[in-house]
Short mmCIF file of C-alpha atoms and ligand atoms in Angstrom, two decimals:
data_model
loop_
_atom_site.label_atom_id
_atom_site.label_comp_id
_atom_site.label_asym_id
_atom_site.label_seq_id
_atom_site.Cartn_x
_atom_site.Cartn_y
_atom_site.Cartn_z
CA MET A 1 -0.04 0.01 -0.01
CA LYS A 2 2.81 2.39 1.05
CA GLN A 3 4.56 1.70 -2.25
CA ILE A 4 1.45 2.58 -4.35
CA GLN A 5 0.91 5.81 -2.34
CA MET A 6 4.48 6.81 -3.02
CA GLN A 7 3.98 6.25 -6.73
CA ASP A 8 0.75 8.31 -6.52
CA THR A 9 2.83 11.23 -5.38
CA TYR A 10 5.13 10.82 -8.52
CA ILE A 11 1.95 10.65 -10.76
CA LYS A 12 0.69 13.99 -9.32
CA LYS A 13 4.09 15.57 -9.65
CA ILE A 14 4.31 14.69 -13.42
CA LYS A 15 0.69 15.83 -13.90
CA ASN A 16 1.49 19.20 -12.26
CA MET A 17 4.75 19.65 -14.35
CA GLN A 18 3.40 19.43 -17.64
CA LYS A 19 0.28 20.00 -19.86
CA ASN A 20 -1.06 18.43 -23.14
CA LYS A 21 1.37 15.64 -23.28
CA LYS A 22 0.80 12.52 -25.38
CA TYR A 23 1.89 8.86 -25.14
CA SER A 24 2.11 5.89 -27.52
CA ILE A 25 2.39 2.31 -26.29
CA LEU A 26 3.38 -0.73 -28.44
CA THR A 27 2.45 -4.14 -27.01
CA MET A 28 4.34 -7.02 -28.37
CA GLY A 29 3.21 -9.96 -26.40
CA CYS A 30 0.65 -12.32 -24.98
CA GLN A 31 -2.58 -11.26 -23.14
CA LEU A 32 -0.71 -10.96 -19.81
CA ASN A 33 1.59 -8.48 -21.59
CA GLU A 34 -1.46 -6.57 -22.94
CA ASN A 35 -2.94 -6.55 -19.31
CA ASP A 36 0.49 -4.94 -18.18
CA SER A 37 0.03 -2.45 -20.95
CA GLU A 38 -3.30 -1.51 -19.73
CA ARG A 39 -1.74 -0.66 -16.36
CA ILE A 40 1.01 1.46 -18.09
CA SER A 41 -1.63 3.31 -19.86
CA GLY A 42 -3.60 3.69 -16.55
CA ILE A 43 -0.51 5.34 -14.96
CA LEU A 44 0.26 7.59 -17.96
CA GLU A 45 -3.41 8.80 -18.22
CA GLU A 46 -3.58 9.51 -14.51
CA ALA A 47 -0.37 11.57 -15.00
CA GLY A 48 -2.13 13.64 -17.55
CA TYR A 49 -0.96 11.98 -20.81
CA GLU A 50 -3.28 11.41 -23.73
CA LYS A 51 -3.06 8.44 -25.87
CA THR A 52 -1.92 8.80 -29.68
CA GLU A 53 -1.37 6.19 -32.37
CA ASP A 54 0.94 8.57 -34.06
CA LEU A 55 4.39 7.97 -32.79
CA SER A 56 5.77 10.92 -34.43
CA CYS A 57 3.86 13.33 -32.05
CA ALA A 58 4.28 11.37 -28.75
CA ASN A 59 6.13 12.81 -25.78
CA ILE A 60 6.77 9.25 -24.48
CA ILE A 61 6.88 6.10 -26.40
CA VAL A 62 6.66 2.85 -24.35
CA PHE A 63 7.45 -0.65 -25.77
CA ASN A 64 6.08 -3.45 -23.75
CA THR A 65 8.12 -6.36 -25.00
CA CYS A 66 7.88 -10.13 -25.13
CA CYS A 67 10.71 -12.70 -25.40
CA VAL A 68 8.71 -15.91 -25.88
CA ARG A 69 9.68 -16.13 -29.56
CA GLU A 70 12.35 -14.50 -31.79
CA ASN A 71 10.04 -12.51 -34.02
CA ALA A 72 9.05 -10.32 -31.16
CA GLU A 73 12.68 -9.22 -30.92
CA ASP A 74 12.81 -8.47 -34.67
CA ARG A 75 9.77 -6.26 -34.34
CA LEU A 76 11.31 -4.32 -31.52
CA PHE A 77 14.56 -3.65 -33.22
CA GLY A 78 12.82 -2.60 -36.40
CA LYS A 79 10.60 -0.06 -34.37
CA LEU A 80 13.44 1.18 -32.42
CA GLY A 81 15.02 2.32 -35.72
CA GLU A 82 12.01 4.36 -36.56
CA VAL A 83 11.57 5.93 -33.06
CA LYS A 84 15.16 7.10 -32.96
CA LYS A 85 14.16 9.68 -35.65
CA TYR A 86 11.47 11.10 -33.48
CA LYS A 87 13.67 11.14 -30.49
CA GLU A 88 16.24 13.20 -32.43
CA LYS A 89 13.55 15.55 -33.66
CA ASN A 90 11.41 16.22 -30.65
CA GLY A 91 13.33 14.71 -27.77
CA CYS A 92 10.50 12.19 -26.74
CA ILE A 93 11.20 9.84 -23.92
CA ILE A 94 11.65 6.17 -24.90
CA ALA A 95 10.89 3.45 -22.42
CA ILE A 96 11.20 -0.29 -22.92
CA GLY A 97 9.56 -2.75 -20.55
CA GLY A 98 8.31 -6.23 -20.33
CA CYS A 99 9.86 -9.73 -20.34
CA MET A 100 12.63 -9.13 -22.83
CA MET A 101 14.23 -6.60 -20.39
CA GLN A 102 14.68 -9.46 -17.79
CA GLU A 103 17.16 -11.10 -20.15
CA LYS A 104 20.70 -10.11 -19.50
CA HIS A 105 21.85 -10.26 -23.09
CA MET A 106 18.93 -8.03 -24.18
CA GLN A 107 19.72 -5.44 -21.39
CA ARG A 108 23.27 -5.32 -22.67
CA LYS A 109 22.20 -5.04 -26.24
CA ILE A 110 19.93 -2.14 -25.53
CA LYS A 111 22.53 -0.34 -23.42
CA GLU A 112 25.42 -0.61 -25.98
CA SER A 113 23.49 -0.38 -29.35
CA TYR A 114 20.47 1.75 -28.49
CA GLN A 115 21.92 4.40 -26.23
CA PHE A 116 19.00 6.82 -26.95
CA VAL A 117 16.61 4.59 -24.86
CA ASP A 118 15.89 6.56 -21.67
CA ILE A 119 14.16 3.86 -19.44
CA ILE A 120 14.35 0.17 -19.20
CA PHE A 121 12.18 -1.79 -16.79
CA GLY A 122 10.81 -5.27 -16.26
CA PRO A 123 7.41 -6.80 -15.42
CA HIS A 124 8.49 -6.81 -11.61
CA THR A 125 9.23 -3.08 -11.63
CA LEU A 126 6.19 -1.87 -13.59
CA LYS A 127 4.87 -0.52 -10.14
CA ASN A 128 7.84 1.88 -10.07
CA PHE A 129 7.18 3.30 -13.52
CA PRO A 130 5.79 6.70 -12.30
CA GLU A 131 9.02 7.23 -10.16
CA ASP A 132 11.20 6.01 -13.09
CA LEU A 133 9.44 8.44 -15.49
CA TYR A 134 9.58 11.42 -13.11
CA LYS A 135 13.34 10.92 -12.60
CA SER A 136 13.98 10.48 -16.25
CA ILE A 137 12.05 13.92 -16.94
CA ILE A 138 13.58 15.85 -14.09
CA GLU A 139 17.11 14.51 -14.06
CA ASN A 140 17.41 13.72 -17.66
CA LYS A 141 19.39 10.58 -16.94
CA LYS A 142 19.20 7.02 -17.96
CA ILE A 143 17.07 4.71 -15.80
CA GLU A 144 17.41 1.01 -15.47
CA ASP A 145 15.02 -0.54 -13.15
CA ILE A 146 15.19 -4.30 -13.34
CA LEU A 147 14.68 -6.74 -10.54
CA ASP A 148 16.10 -10.29 -10.85
CA ILE A 149 13.92 -11.76 -7.98
CA ASP A 150 10.26 -12.46 -8.34
CA GLY A 151 8.38 -9.25 -7.81
CA GLU A 152 5.43 -9.32 -5.35
CA ILE A 153 1.96 -8.85 -6.68
CA ILE A 154 1.15 -5.09 -6.17
CA GLU A 155 -2.54 -4.09 -6.07
CA GLY A 156 -3.98 -0.69 -6.90
CA ILE A 157 -2.17 0.29 -10.10
CA PRO A 158 -4.51 2.23 -12.16
CA THR A 159 -5.77 0.62 -15.42
CA VAL A 160 -7.09 1.84 -18.65
CA ARG A 161 -8.88 -0.72 -20.77
CA GLU A 162 -9.36 -0.37 -24.50
CA ASP A 163 -12.27 -2.65 -24.70
CA LYS A 164 -15.59 -1.85 -23.14
CA ILE A 165 -17.22 -5.19 -23.25
CA LYS A 166 -14.34 -7.74 -22.55
CA ALA A 167 -11.73 -7.46 -19.82
CA SER A 168 -8.78 -9.54 -18.80
CA VAL A 169 -7.90 -10.05 -15.10
CA THR A 170 -4.63 -11.54 -13.97
CA ILE A 171 -5.07 -14.12 -11.31
CA MET A 172 -1.41 -15.31 -10.99
CA ASN A 173 2.07 -14.49 -12.20
CA GLY A 174 5.07 -16.60 -13.02
CA CYS A 175 5.53 -20.27 -13.83
CA ASN A 176 7.14 -23.24 -11.89
CA ASN A 177 7.02 -25.66 -14.88
CA PHE A 178 10.15 -25.06 -16.92
CA CYS A 179 9.23 -26.49 -20.18
CA THR A 180 12.51 -26.86 -21.87
CA TYR A 181 11.69 -24.53 -24.78
CA CYS A 182 10.29 -21.68 -22.68
CA ILE A 183 11.90 -18.62 -21.41
CA VAL A 184 8.85 -17.45 -19.18
CA PRO A 185 9.88 -19.09 -15.92
CA TYR A 186 13.22 -17.21 -16.23
CA VAL A 187 11.68 -13.86 -16.85
CA ARG A 188 8.43 -13.92 -15.00
CA GLY A 189 9.72 -15.86 -12.01
CA ARG A 190 8.00 -18.41 -9.84
CA GLU A 191 4.16 -18.70 -9.48
CA ARG A 192 2.46 -16.17 -7.25
CA SER A 193 -1.35 -16.10 -6.86
CA ARG A 194 -3.31 -12.82 -6.23
CA HIS A 195 -5.65 -13.01 -3.22
CA PRO A 196 -9.15 -14.04 -4.28
CA GLN A 197 -10.76 -11.09 -2.55
CA ASP A 198 -8.76 -8.74 -4.90
CA ILE A 199 -9.83 -10.73 -7.92
CA TYR A 200 -13.44 -10.86 -6.91
CA ASN A 201 -13.44 -6.93 -6.28
CA GLU A 202 -11.84 -6.35 -9.62
CA VAL A 203 -14.45 -8.49 -11.41
CA VAL A 204 -17.42 -6.88 -9.43
CA ASN A 205 -16.05 -3.49 -10.34
CA LEU A 206 -15.71 -4.53 -14.09
CA ALA A 207 -19.29 -5.77 -13.98
CA LYS A 208 -20.50 -2.48 -12.48
CA GLN A 209 -18.79 -0.66 -15.38
CA GLY A 210 -20.70 -2.75 -17.84
CA TYR A 211 -18.17 -5.49 -18.86
CA LYS A 212 -19.69 -8.58 -19.84
CA GLU A 213 -16.75 -10.99 -20.54
CA ILE A 214 -13.84 -11.74 -18.25
CA THR A 215 -10.83 -13.72 -19.27
CA LEU A 216 -8.78 -15.06 -16.20
CA LEU A 217 -5.19 -14.80 -16.94
CA GLY A 218 -2.07 -16.66 -15.80
CA GLN A 219 0.89 -18.80 -17.25
CA ASN A 220 -0.73 -21.75 -15.47
CA VAL A 221 -4.18 -20.81 -14.24
CA ASN A 222 -5.11 -24.18 -12.84
CA SER A 223 -2.43 -24.12 -10.40
CA TYR A 224 -3.77 -21.14 -8.81
CA LEU A 225 -2.89 -21.20 -5.15
CA VAL A 226 -0.92 -24.52 -5.55
CA SER A 227 2.43 -23.02 -5.13
CA GLU A 228 1.26 -21.25 -1.94
CA LYS A 229 -0.23 -24.42 -0.64
CA SER A 230 3.00 -26.39 -1.32
CA LYS A 231 4.95 -23.87 0.84
CA GLY A 232 2.65 -24.66 3.60
CA GLU A 233 0.56 -21.30 3.64
CA ASP A 234 -2.97 -21.27 4.70
CA VAL A 235 -5.02 -20.84 1.32
CA ASN A 236 -8.46 -21.29 2.69
CA PHE A 237 -9.50 -17.78 1.98
CA ILE A 238 -12.89 -16.45 2.95
CA VAL A 239 -14.11 -13.95 0.32
CA LYS A 240 -16.81 -11.55 1.33
CA GLU A 241 -19.27 -11.18 -1.58
CA GLU A 242 -21.39 -8.09 -2.42
CA ASN A 243 -24.47 -9.44 -0.82
CA GLY A 244 -22.63 -10.14 2.49
CA ASN A 245 -22.34 -13.79 2.01
CA GLU A 246 -18.91 -15.46 2.58
CA TYR A 247 -17.36 -17.99 0.09
CA GLU A 248 -14.32 -20.12 0.67
CA VAL A 249 -11.74 -20.07 -2.05
CA ASN A 250 -8.84 -22.53 -1.94
CA SER A 251 -8.31 -23.46 -5.60
CA PHE A 252 -8.87 -22.50 -9.20
CA ALA A 253 -12.08 -24.65 -9.29
CA THR A 254 -13.57 -22.62 -6.31
CA LEU A 255 -12.32 -19.36 -7.83
CA LEU A 256 -14.26 -20.16 -10.92
CA ARG A 257 -17.35 -20.95 -8.99
CA LEU A 258 -17.21 -17.70 -7.14
CA ILE A 259 -16.57 -15.59 -10.25
CA ASN A 260 -19.65 -17.26 -11.86
CA LYS A 261 -21.77 -15.77 -9.17
CA ILE A 262 -21.00 -12.14 -10.11
CA LYS A 263 -24.15 -10.41 -11.44
CA GLY A 264 -23.73 -8.72 -14.71
CA ILE A 265 -20.90 -10.88 -16.07
CA GLU A 266 -22.16 -13.08 -18.84
CA ARG A 267 -19.09 -14.85 -19.94
CA ILE A 268 -15.86 -16.34 -18.25
CA ARG A 269 -12.88 -17.56 -20.09
CA PHE A 270 -9.47 -18.51 -18.84
CA ILE A 271 -5.95 -18.93 -20.38
CA SER A 272 -3.77 -20.91 -20.07
CA PRO A 273 -4.37 -24.08 -18.08
CA HIS A 274 -1.71 -26.86 -18.08
CA PRO A 275 -3.06 -30.37 -18.99
CA LYS A 276 -1.19 -31.94 -16.12
CA ASP A 277 -3.14 -29.78 -13.62
CA PHE A 278 -6.54 -30.33 -15.08
CA THR A 279 -8.10 -31.94 -12.02
CA ASP A 280 -11.70 -33.35 -11.72
CA ASP A 281 -12.77 -30.37 -9.52
CA VAL A 282 -11.79 -27.97 -12.23
CA ILE A 283 -13.75 -29.95 -14.89
CA ASP A 284 -16.80 -30.09 -12.46
CA SER A 285 -16.61 -26.33 -11.86
CA ILE A 286 -16.56 -25.64 -15.68
CA ARG A 287 -19.51 -27.91 -16.19
CA ASP A 288 -21.54 -26.42 -13.26
CA SER A 289 -20.80 -22.81 -14.08
CA LYS A 290 -23.20 -21.47 -16.59
CA LYS A 291 -21.00 -18.53 -17.48
CA VAL A 292 -17.77 -20.39 -18.04
CA CYS A 293 -17.47 -20.77 -21.69
CA LYS A 294 -17.36 -24.42 -22.84
CA LEU A 295 -14.38 -23.74 -25.08
CA ILE A 296 -11.25 -24.94 -23.27
CA HIS A 297 -7.74 -23.85 -24.22
CA LEU A 298 -5.73 -26.97 -23.66
CA PRO A 299 -2.08 -26.47 -24.87
CA LEU A 300 -0.84 -29.60 -26.63
CA GLN A 301 2.62 -28.46 -27.71
CA SER A 302 3.38 -31.79 -29.41
CA GLY A 303 1.40 -34.96 -30.04
CA SER A 304 4.50 -37.11 -29.62
CA THR A 305 5.16 -38.78 -26.13
CA GLU A 306 8.92 -38.69 -26.84
CA ILE A 307 8.89 -34.94 -27.53
CA LEU A 308 6.58 -34.13 -24.78
CA LYS A 309 9.12 -35.82 -22.42
CA SER A 310 12.02 -33.76 -23.94
CA MET A 311 9.81 -30.75 -23.60
CA ASN A 312 9.29 -31.62 -19.78
CA ARG A 313 5.50 -31.36 -20.31
CA LYS A 314 4.82 -34.15 -17.73
CA TYR A 315 1.93 -35.99 -19.91
CA THR A 316 2.06 -38.47 -22.63
CA LYS A 317 0.06 -38.44 -25.92
CA GLU A 318 -2.40 -40.99 -24.40
CA GLU A 319 -2.85 -38.99 -21.20
CA TYR A 320 -3.69 -35.84 -23.16
CA LEU A 321 -6.16 -37.74 -25.30
CA ASN A 322 -7.68 -39.44 -22.17
CA LEU A 323 -8.07 -36.10 -20.70
CA VAL A 324 -9.95 -34.69 -23.63
CA LYS A 325 -12.09 -37.79 -23.55
CA LYS A 326 -12.80 -37.40 -19.92
CA ILE A 327 -13.62 -33.59 -20.20
CA LYS A 328 -16.02 -34.41 -23.14
CA SER A 329 -17.71 -37.22 -21.22
CA LYS A 330 -18.49 -34.73 -18.32
CA ILE A 331 -19.22 -31.67 -20.61
CA PRO A 332 -20.65 -33.13 -24.00
CA GLU A 333 -20.93 -29.58 -25.74
CA VAL A 334 -17.22 -28.79 -24.94
CA GLU A 335 -14.85 -27.63 -27.71
CA PHE A 336 -11.02 -27.14 -27.45
CA SER A 337 -8.42 -24.80 -28.81
CA THR A 338 -4.64 -25.27 -28.41
CA ASP A 339 -1.04 -24.15 -28.94
CA ILE A 340 1.37 -26.31 -30.97
CA ILE A 341 5.13 -25.92 -31.59
CA VAL A 342 6.51 -27.61 -34.66
CA GLY A 343 10.15 -28.32 -35.25
CA PHE A 344 11.22 -28.87 -31.52
CA PRO A 345 14.85 -30.31 -31.27
CA GLY A 346 14.83 -33.97 -32.26
CA GLU A 347 11.27 -33.89 -33.78
CA THR A 348 11.26 -36.75 -36.47
CA GLU A 349 8.61 -37.29 -39.15
CA LYS A 350 7.01 -39.81 -36.93
CA ASP A 351 6.80 -37.44 -34.00
CA PHE A 352 5.23 -34.76 -36.27
CA GLU A 353 2.64 -37.25 -37.51
CA ASP A 354 1.74 -38.00 -33.94
CA THR A 355 0.89 -34.19 -33.53
CA LEU A 356 -1.19 -34.36 -36.76
CA ASP A 357 -2.93 -37.40 -35.31
CA VAL A 358 -3.95 -35.68 -32.04
CA VAL A 359 -5.15 -32.64 -34.12
CA SER A 360 -7.35 -34.95 -36.28
CA LYS A 361 -8.68 -36.66 -33.26
CA VAL A 362 -9.50 -33.59 -31.09
CA LYS A 363 -10.74 -31.51 -33.99
CA TYR A 364 -9.74 -28.09 -32.33
CA GLU A 365 -11.85 -24.98 -32.90
CA GLN A 366 -8.68 -22.99 -32.94
CA ILE A 367 -5.04 -23.83 -33.08
CA TYR A 368 -2.24 -21.25 -32.23
CA MET A 369 0.72 -22.58 -34.21
CA PHE A 370 4.38 -21.70 -33.61
CA ILE A 371 7.56 -22.60 -35.18
CA TYR A 372 10.13 -23.59 -32.50
CA SER A 373 12.33 -20.63 -31.73
CA ARG A 374 15.63 -20.96 -29.77
CA ARG A 375 15.62 -19.03 -26.62
CA VAL A 376 18.97 -18.19 -24.88
CA GLY A 377 19.10 -19.83 -21.43
CA THR A 378 16.60 -22.65 -21.89
CA LYS A 379 17.52 -26.33 -21.92
CA ALA A 380 16.12 -26.92 -25.44
CA ASP A 381 18.62 -24.15 -26.77
CA LYS A 382 21.43 -26.42 -25.80
CA MET A 383 20.09 -29.49 -27.37
CA GLU A 384 22.22 -30.66 -30.35
CA ASN A 385 19.58 -32.08 -32.60
CA GLN A 386 18.08 -28.76 -33.74
CA ILE A 387 15.73 -29.06 -36.75
CA ASP A 388 16.46 -27.53 -40.07
CA GLU A 389 14.56 -24.30 -40.85
CA ASP A 390 13.25 -25.70 -44.07
CA ILE A 391 11.87 -28.79 -42.49
CA LYS A 392 10.19 -26.72 -39.68
CA HIS A 393 8.53 -24.47 -42.29
CA GLU A 394 7.38 -27.47 -44.29
CA ARG A 395 5.74 -29.06 -41.23
CA PHE A 396 4.25 -25.75 -40.19
CA GLU A 397 2.51 -25.61 -43.55
CA ARG A 398 1.23 -29.22 -43.33
CA LEU A 399 -0.18 -28.55 -39.85
CA LYS A 400 -1.68 -25.21 -41.04
CA LYS A 401 -3.44 -27.03 -43.86
CA LEU A 402 -4.95 -29.79 -41.57
CA ALA A 403 -6.03 -27.08 -39.08
CA GLU A 404 -7.80 -24.99 -41.84
CA ASN A 405 -9.60 -28.28 -43.16
CA ILE A 406 -10.87 -28.95 -39.79
CA ILE A 407 -12.01 -25.24 -39.13
CA GLU A 408 -13.88 -25.37 -42.58
CA GLU A 409 -15.42 -28.76 -41.55
CA LYS A 410 -16.48 -27.44 -38.04
CA ASN A 411 -17.81 -24.20 -39.59
CA LYS A 412 -20.24 -26.13 -41.67
CA THR A 413 -21.76 -27.76 -38.53
CA TYR A 414 -22.79 -24.34 -37.33
CA VAL A 415 -25.01 -23.54 -40.33
CA GLY A 416 -28.63 -23.76 -39.46
CA LYS A 417 -27.96 -23.79 -35.70
CA GLU A 418 -29.01 -21.17 -33.25
CA GLU A 419 -26.15 -19.68 -31.32
CA LEU A 420 -25.90 -17.13 -28.36
CA VAL A 421 -23.78 -14.21 -29.69
CA LEU A 422 -22.21 -11.47 -27.46
CA VAL A 423 -22.40 -8.33 -29.62
CA GLU A 424 -19.02 -6.47 -29.69
CA GLY A 425 -19.85 -3.56 -32.16
CA LYS A 426 -19.47 -2.69 -35.74
CA SER A 427 -17.42 -5.10 -37.93
CA LYS A 428 -14.05 -3.63 -38.68
CA THR A 429 -14.01 -5.05 -42.25
CA ASN A 430 -17.62 -4.31 -43.21
CA LYS A 431 -19.22 -1.12 -41.84
CA GLN A 432 -22.73 -2.30 -42.79
CA MET A 433 -22.42 -5.28 -40.32
CA TYR A 434 -22.29 -5.67 -36.61
CA THR A 435 -20.16 -8.42 -35.05
CA GLY A 436 -20.03 -10.68 -32.00
CA ARG A 437 -18.81 -13.95 -30.81
CA THR A 438 -20.18 -17.25 -29.89
CA GLN A 439 -19.18 -18.75 -26.67
CA THR A 440 -16.85 -21.12 -28.63
CA ASN A 441 -15.25 -17.74 -29.63
CA LYS A 442 -16.36 -17.82 -33.33
CA VAL A 443 -16.85 -14.50 -34.92
CA VAL A 444 -20.31 -13.79 -36.09
CA ASN A 445 -21.22 -11.07 -38.45
CA PHE A 446 -24.77 -9.80 -38.83
CA GLU A 447 -26.93 -7.29 -40.52
CA GLY A 448 -29.53 -5.07 -38.72
CA GLY A 449 -27.35 -4.32 -35.69
CA SER A 450 -27.55 -1.23 -33.59
CA LYS A 451 -25.59 0.52 -30.93
CA GLN A 452 -28.15 -0.65 -28.29
CA MET A 453 -27.14 -4.19 -29.01
CA ILE A 454 -23.64 -3.75 -28.00
CA GLY A 455 -22.83 -5.88 -24.91
CA LYS A 456 -25.99 -7.88 -25.20
CA VAL A 457 -26.16 -11.71 -25.70
CA LEU A 458 -28.51 -12.34 -28.55
CA PRO A 459 -29.79 -15.61 -30.08
CA MET A 460 -28.89 -15.68 -33.71
CA LYS A 461 -29.46 -18.29 -36.44
CA ILE A 462 -26.17 -19.02 -38.49
CA ILE A 463 -27.05 -18.69 -42.17
CA SER A 464 -23.67 -19.18 -43.81
CA GLU A 465 -19.97 -20.02 -42.95
CA HIS A 466 -16.74 -18.44 -44.23
CA MET A 467 -13.17 -19.29 -43.29
CA TRP A 468 -12.73 -16.69 -40.53
CA TYR A 469 -16.30 -15.88 -39.60
CA LEU A 470 -19.94 -17.06 -39.65
CA LYS A 471 -22.88 -15.05 -40.88
CA GLY A 472 -25.80 -14.83 -38.46
CA LYS A 473 -29.37 -13.51 -38.56
CA ILE A 474 -31.03 -12.05 -35.33
CA CYS A 475 -33.76 -14.52 -34.25
N1 5AD B 501 9.20 -21.44 -29.44
C1 5AD B 501 7.99 -21.47 -30.10
N2 5AD B 501 6.92 -21.32 -29.38
C2 5AD B 501 6.98 -21.13 -28.07
N3 5AD B 501 6.05 -21.07 -27.10
C3 5AD B 501 6.63 -20.81 -25.94
N4 5AD B 501 8.03 -20.92 -26.07
C4 5AD B 501 8.22 -20.98 -27.49
C5 5AD B 501 9.43 -21.22 -28.17
N5 5AD B 501 10.61 -21.17 -27.71
C6 5AD B 501 4.60 -21.14 -27.38
C7 5AD B 501 3.98 -22.25 -26.68
C8 5AD B 501 3.17 -21.45 -25.60
C9 5AD B 501 2.88 -20.16 -26.31
C10 5AD B 501 2.33 -19.14 -25.48
O1 5AD B 501 4.02 -19.98 -27.07
O2 5AD B 501 3.09 -22.83 -27.56
O3 5AD B 501 1.96 -22.28 -25.18
FE1 SF4 B 502 6.15 -21.71 -20.52
FE2 SF4 B 502 5.48 -24.23 -19.87
FE3 SF4 B 502 5.28 -22.37 -18.01
FE4 SF4 B 502 3.61 -22.25 -20.15
S1 SF4 B 502 3.84 -23.89 -18.63
S2 SF4 B 502 4.72 -20.52 -19.33
S3 SF4 B 502 4.96 -23.02 -21.92
S4 SF4 B 502 7.22 -23.01 -18.99
#
């Protein structure tokens, strides 16, 4: 609390110091990263800055970086070249935050080759951003604010959300799993869960502001409170509800049940769970909680038991398929989405075919496909059997083709059915149409929409299917 009050004083000082200032923020990562960007925006807007998409007229440009895959690095360095010109022209402040700044070799690269950067900070020091910015403005000196240890979760940072219907709420930070390809445990630290009362209060507030869909975020949401439990902490938290009732939360399953009770919220999603922690109580909670969407994101990564072992995923191909079967038996209408990496070190043609086999069996609604990217400091980076780039790309294309065939096939099954669609607003691609999503996250475009419908869940008949959207008719 004290820390936040101190930061508040810096926010006020910045606000009093300058008028008509503008900021731009470039977010380069996952939804957790986007959630951090909403906090950076919150801080800057409280300090009197106004958002602009035009980098050339911003007084401060913030990069919120990611380091999960190499392409995020390429994007950052490309953009830094562009903003250097603005810095030379109007002296704007350049700040770089996010996971990439936790990597020592990246800190070094920025300091040596991009000396015009004013502030570097990490996800653990985001809370100090007002102080860092103030010092950069007043003292005109380079600020480096990176913490190697796991930052504690700080409540009360102001947040500005772009969307008015859907909001993300972080429930935990960090990861204990150390999948051998992944840099996240090194940059985000160990798992730490937020207090359920803080999560509850945040969602209640969002509901009061008119938000309808909540996505609970974490690197490993279904081990919510598990790390605390294993350290012997008492995790039987009593949450005070709006109506004065008390509800005990001691796991992800109980948290889901609590959030499901919040009035005004229509849909609840969560990303990402880990298959190894998908316990029966979580499945039962999803089944029993009406608002929890029956689309489960269940990262596969690879369909080969050998590769899964080498990835340190802690499940086999059969265990994954059995889990899918179990979930389907308890929740017959359930659909799945997933993450898959192709070209992990040592992946043979047979291993890749196992991945295709799982994809054909599960018939995912959505697949996020990634070409394996070497990350300095991870175990997989040191493996000698790296896969040739051409083979990686060829496998990626084959997987993409299969995924598209399945999506097309599944889209057809929607035609003629009635679906509940949460209306989000006007379609970005066709201004005559409004757009929304089914609870399985399919985009539905429809005619005859109006402003009053935004935020409402409306029944629609699906009249046609297209690769990336369905067309609906209001019932
Ligand atoms: N290379 C490619 N994809 C990766 N992911 C994580 N690390 C890597 C990597 N080194 C993918 C995983 C994860 C998603 C968020 O990013 O599929 O689930
Ligand atoms: Fe990375 Fe694995 Fe943790 Fe996900 S579970 S953040 S892939 S280490």
